[in-house]
Amino acid sequence: WAYAAARIALADHGIDLQPDELVITCSAQPCRTPGGSVTVEIDIDVPLPLVPEVFGTVPASVGVRGHHVELVDRFVVGGSDAPG
């Protein structure tokens, strides 16, 4: 679900998210174990708008990197094996 949500959000900006550009890891199994954590990391190159192509066919781009850790509520009822 998390990958699908990220892909939709980036598609709204004309960016195609590939599966290897978003990594979701869990500190416990199942992923949403109460008191555990879920880490989401993104690593993607985004083309710069309105900038001419440089060195032939490669458009200018900027690397976007993100890292977020979210704690799972220790009172959540029932975990899930699927991240996000």
Tab-separated table of N, CA and C in Angstrom:
chain	number	residue	atom	x	y	z
A	1	TRP	N	0.816	-1.195	0.000
A	1	TRP	CA	0.000	0.000	0.000
A	1	TRP	C	0.851	1.246	0.000
A	2	ALA	N	1.925	1.232	0.762
A	2	ALA	CA	2.800	2.403	0.839
A	2	ALA	C	3.431	2.694	-0.520
A	3	TYR	N	3.883	1.649	-1.215
A	3	TYR	CA	4.475	1.859	-2.542
A	3	TYR	C	3.440	2.435	-3.499
A	4	ALA	N	2.227	1.901	-3.478
A	4	ALA	CA	1.171	2.390	-4.370
A	4	ALA	C	0.853	3.855	-4.082
A	5	ALA	N	0.801	4.222	-2.814
A	5	ALA	CA	0.515	5.614	-2.440
A	5	ALA	C	1.635	6.545	-2.915
A	6	ALA	N	2.877	6.123	-2.732
A	6	ALA	CA	4.008	6.946	-3.178
A	6	ALA	C	4.024	7.073	-4.695
A	7	ARG	N	3.725	5.983	-5.377
A	7	ARG	CA	3.711	6.020	-6.847
A	7	ARG	C	2.635	6.967	-7.370
A	8	ILE	N	1.465	6.948	-6.755
A	8	ILE	CA	0.386	7.848	-7.169
A	8	ILE	C	0.759	9.299	-6.900
A	9	ALA	N	1.337	9.559	-5.726
A	9	ALA	CA	1.721	10.935	-5.371
A	9	ALA	C	2.772	11.474	-6.340
A	10	LEU	N	3.759	10.665	-6.695
A	10	LEU	CA	4.790	11.126	-7.618
A	10	LEU	C	4.260	11.221	-9.040
A	11	ALA	N	3.353	10.332	-9.427
A	11	ALA	CA	2.761	10.386	-10.769
A	11	ALA	C	2.013	11.694	-10.977
A	12	ASP	N	1.430	12.236	-9.915
A	12	ASP	CA	0.747	13.531	-10.000
A	12	ASP	C	1.694	14.647	-10.435
A	13	HIS	N	3.009	14.416	-10.251
A	13	HIS	CA	4.025	15.401	-10.625
A	13	HIS	C	4.823	14.950	-11.851
A	14	GLY	N	4.324	13.921	-12.543
A	14	GLY	CA	4.968	13.445	-13.752
A	14	GLY	C	6.201	12.596	-13.513
A	15	ILE	N	6.334	12.018	-12.315
A	15	ILE	CA	7.510	11.211	-11.968
A	15	ILE	C	7.086	9.754	-11.862
A	16	ASP	N	7.808	8.876	-12.569
A	16	ASP	CA	7.499	7.444	-12.562
A	16	ASP	C	8.385	6.749	-11.532
A	17	LEU	N	7.806	6.316	-10.431
A	17	LEU	CA	8.532	5.640	-9.354
A	17	LEU	C	8.718	4.170	-9.697
A	18	GLN	N	9.965	3.710	-9.631
A	18	GLN	CA	10.290	2.304	-9.877
A	18	GLN	C	10.374	1.567	-8.536
A	19	PRO	N	10.106	0.265	-8.523
A	19	PRO	CA	10.114	-0.493	-7.265
A	19	PRO	C	11.416	-0.397	-6.473
A	20	ASP	N	12.561	-0.311	-7.153
A	20	ASP	CA	13.836	-0.265	-6.435
A	20	ASP	C	14.175	1.126	-5.885
A	21	GLU	N	13.340	2.120	-6.164
A	21	GLU	CA	13.593	3.480	-5.693
A	21	GLU	C	12.938	3.769	-4.340
A	22	LEU	N	12.106	2.854	-3.863
A	22	LEU	CA	11.437	3.004	-2.572
A	22	LEU	C	11.658	1.720	-1.772
A	23	VAL	N	12.254	1.854	-0.594
A	23	VAL	CA	12.553	0.686	0.245
A	23	VAL	C	11.815	0.845	1.575
A	24	ILE	N	11.063	-0.182	1.942
A	24	ILE	CA	10.316	-0.193	3.195
A	24	ILE	C	10.840	-1.353	4.033
A	25	THR	N	11.301	-1.043	5.253
A	25	THR	CA	11.805	-2.093	6.137
A	25	THR	C	11.098	-2.006	7.481
A	26	CYS	N	11.003	-3.132	8.146
A	26	CYS	CA	10.311	-3.217	9.425
A	26	CYS	C	11.269	-3.739	10.495
A	27	SER	N	11.131	-3.230	11.708
A	27	SER	CA	11.996	-3.672	12.801
A	27	SER	C	11.536	-5.004	13.381
A	28	ALA	N	10.318	-5.402	13.095
A	28	ALA	CA	9.766	-6.649	13.639
A	28	ALA	C	8.849	-7.285	12.600
A	29	GLN	N	8.556	-8.553	12.800
A	29	GLN	CA	7.608	-9.264	11.942
A	29	GLN	C	6.503	-9.831	12.818
A	30	PRO	N	5.242	-9.626	12.473
A	30	PRO	CA	4.787	-8.898	11.303
A	30	PRO	C	5.176	-7.421	11.375
A	31	CYS	N	5.112	-6.771	10.229
A	31	CYS	CA	5.639	-5.416	10.085
A	31	CYS	C	5.027	-4.427	11.070
A	32	ARG	N	3.748	-4.468	11.261
A	32	ARG	CA	3.088	-3.504	12.153
A	32	ARG	C	2.934	-4.068	13.561
A	33	THR	N	4.001	-4.650	14.083
A	33	THR	CA	4.008	-5.168	15.444
A	33	THR	C	3.959	-3.997	16.421
A	34	PRO	N	3.056	-4.027	17.390
A	34	PRO	CA	2.976	-2.922	18.361
A	34	PRO	C	4.340	-2.629	18.990
A	35	GLY	N	4.714	-1.343	18.993
A	35	GLY	CA	5.989	-0.908	19.553
A	35	GLY	C	7.154	-0.999	18.588
A	36	GLY	N	6.949	-1.562	17.406
A	36	GLY	CA	8.002	-1.660	16.402
A	36	GLY	C	8.122	-0.370	15.608
A	37	SER	N	8.898	-0.428	14.553
A	37	SER	CA	9.039	0.748	13.688
A	37	SER	C	9.056	0.316	12.228
A	38	VAL	N	8.654	1.251	11.367
A	38	VAL	CA	8.658	1.053	9.928
A	38	VAL	C	9.516	2.173	9.334
A	39	THR	N	10.502	1.792	8.524
A	39	THR	CA	11.392	2.767	7.896
A	39	THR	C	11.111	2.808	6.403
A	40	VAL	N	10.977	4.019	5.868
A	40	VAL	CA	10.743	4.214	4.443
A	40	VAL	C	11.863	5.091	3.899
A	41	GLU	N	12.509	4.618	2.820
A	41	GLU	CA	13.583	5.371	2.184
A	41	GLU	C	13.304	5.486	0.693
A	42	ILE	N	13.525	6.681	0.142
A	42	ILE	CA	13.355	6.906	-1.290
A	42	ILE	C	14.654	7.466	-1.833
A	43	ASP	N	15.009	7.014	-3.034
A	43	ASP	CA	16.221	7.451	-3.708
A	43	ASP	C	15.896	7.506	-5.197
A	44	ILE	N	15.672	8.712	-5.722
A	44	ILE	CA	15.203	8.866	-7.092
A	44	ILE	C	15.839	10.103	-7.721
A	45	ASP	N	16.121	10.019	-9.014
A	45	ASP	CA	16.602	11.179	-9.767
A	45	ASP	C	15.411	11.792	-10.492
A	46	VAL	N	15.216	13.086	-10.287
A	46	VAL	CA	14.069	13.785	-10.854
A	46	VAL	C	14.567	14.782	-11.901
A	47	PRO	N	14.030	14.695	-13.136
A	47	PRO	CA	14.448	15.650	-14.157
A	47	PRO	C	14.038	17.079	-13.785
A	48	LEU	N	14.915	18.028	-14.052
A	48	LEU	CA	14.617	19.427	-13.762
A	48	LEU	C	13.751	19.996	-14.881
A	49	PRO	N	12.657	20.659	-14.535
A	49	PRO	CA	11.782	21.223	-15.569
A	49	PRO	C	12.424	22.453	-16.217
A	50	LEU	N	12.142	22.632	-17.486
A	50	LEU	CA	12.557	23.817	-18.244
A	50	LEU	C	14.068	23.976	-18.354
A	51	VAL	N	14.826	22.883	-18.145
A	51	VAL	CA	16.278	22.924	-18.300
A	51	VAL	C	16.615	22.107	-19.547
A	52	PRO	N	17.400	22.683	-20.467
A	52	PRO	CA	17.712	21.940	-21.697
A	52	PRO	C	18.538	20.698	-21.408
A	53	GLU	N	18.475	19.758	-22.329
A	53	GLU	CA	19.240	18.526	-22.178
A	53	GLU	C	20.738	18.835	-22.214
A	54	VAL	N	21.493	18.132	-21.417
A	54	VAL	CA	22.925	18.331	-21.314
A	54	VAL	C	23.618	17.042	-21.757
A	55	PHE	N	24.713	17.162	-22.460
A	55	PHE	CA	25.482	16.004	-22.910
A	55	PHE	C	24.645	15.061	-23.772
A	56	GLY	N	23.947	15.576	-24.735
A	56	GLY	CA	23.185	14.740	-25.658
A	56	GLY	C	21.756	14.536	-25.214
A	57	THR	N	21.395	13.291	-24.898
A	57	THR	CA	19.995	12.975	-24.612
A	57	THR	C	19.680	12.894	-23.130
A	58	VAL	N	20.654	13.160	-22.266
A	58	VAL	CA	20.418	13.036	-20.826
A	58	VAL	C	19.940	14.374	-20.270
A	59	PRO	N	18.695	14.457	-19.800
A	59	PRO	CA	18.227	15.727	-19.236
A	59	PRO	C	18.865	15.989	-17.870
A	60	ALA	N	19.009	17.252	-17.541
A	60	ALA	CA	19.530	17.612	-16.221
A	60	ALA	C	18.560	17.112	-15.151
A	61	SER	N	19.110	16.612	-14.050
A	61	SER	CA	18.256	16.086	-12.992
A	61	SER	C	18.880	16.366	-11.638
A	62	VAL	N	18.097	16.160	-10.618
A	62	VAL	CA	18.557	16.323	-9.242
A	62	VAL	C	18.162	15.065	-8.466
A	63	GLY	N	19.068	14.612	-7.617
A	63	GLY	CA	18.771	13.438	-6.796
A	63	GLY	C	17.903	13.823	-5.609
A	64	VAL	N	16.867	13.052	-5.389
A	64	VAL	CA	15.979	13.269	-4.242
A	64	VAL	C	16.129	12.053	-3.332
A	65	ARG	N	16.494	12.313	-2.105
A	65	ARG	CA	16.684	11.252	-1.129
A	65	ARG	C	15.844	11.567	0.098
A	66	GLY	N	15.201	10.569	0.637
A	66	GLY	CA	14.397	10.767	1.830
A	66	GLY	C	14.473	9.552	2.737
A	67	HIS	N	14.336	9.797	4.030
A	67	HIS	CA	14.409	8.725	5.030
A	67	HIS	C	13.442	9.096	6.150
A	68	HIS	N	12.532	8.186	6.469
A	68	HIS	CA	11.567	8.455	7.539
A	68	HIS	C	11.347	7.183	8.341
A	69	VAL	N	11.320	7.327	9.652
A	69	VAL	CA	11.031	6.210	10.552
A	69	VAL	C	9.761	6.549	11.320
A	70	GLU	N	8.823	5.641	11.296
A	70	GLU	CA	7.553	5.831	12.011
A	70	GLU	C	7.410	4.703	13.023
A	71	LEU	N	7.090	5.067	14.254
A	71	LEU	CA	6.855	4.063	15.294
A	71	LEU	C	5.432	3.547	15.210
A	72	VAL	N	5.280	2.249	15.404
A	72	VAL	CA	3.951	1.631	15.420
A	72	VAL	C	3.399	1.798	16.831
A	73	ASP	N	2.186	2.291	16.928
A	73	ASP	CA	1.534	2.495	18.226
A	73	ASP	C	1.586	1.193	19.025
A	74	ARG	N	2.014	1.281	20.252
A	74	ARG	CA	2.122	0.058	21.055
A	74	ARG	C	0.758	-0.513	21.429
A	75	PHE	N	-0.302	0.254	21.191
A	75	PHE	CA	-1.659	-0.222	21.498
A	75	PHE	C	-2.432	-0.639	20.245
A	76	VAL	N	-1.757	-0.715	19.099
A	76	VAL	CA	-2.456	-1.118	17.868
A	76	VAL	C	-2.928	-2.566	18.027
A	77	VAL	N	-4.090	-2.841	17.466
A	77	VAL	CA	-4.662	-4.192	17.578
A	77	VAL	C	-4.327	-4.972	16.320
A	78	GLY	N	-3.618	-6.079	16.484
A	78	GLY	CA	-3.302	-6.939	15.344
A	78	GLY	C	-2.304	-6.338	14.399
A	79	GLY	N	-1.260	-7.063	14.080
A	79	GLY	CA	-0.263	-6.613	13.116
A	79	GLY	C	-0.615	-7.091	11.735
A	80	SER	N	0.241	-6.765	10.783
A	80	SER	CA	0.054	-7.188	9.410
A	80	SER	C	1.416	-7.558	8.833
A	81	ASP	N	1.450	-8.558	7.980
A	81	ASP	CA	2.705	-8.953	7.355
A	81	ASP	C	3.103	-8.004	6.240
A	82	ALA	N	2.153	-7.247	5.704
A	82	ALA	CA	2.443	-6.340	4.596
A	82	ALA	C	2.833	-4.967	5.114
A	83	PRO	N	4.019	-4.435	4.684
A	83	PRO	CA	4.390	-3.093	5.127
A	83	PRO	C	3.466	-2.048	4.549
A	84	GLY	N	3.174	-1.044	5.352
A	84	GLY	CA	2.399	0.095	4.870
A	84	GLY	C	0.956	-0.158	4.905
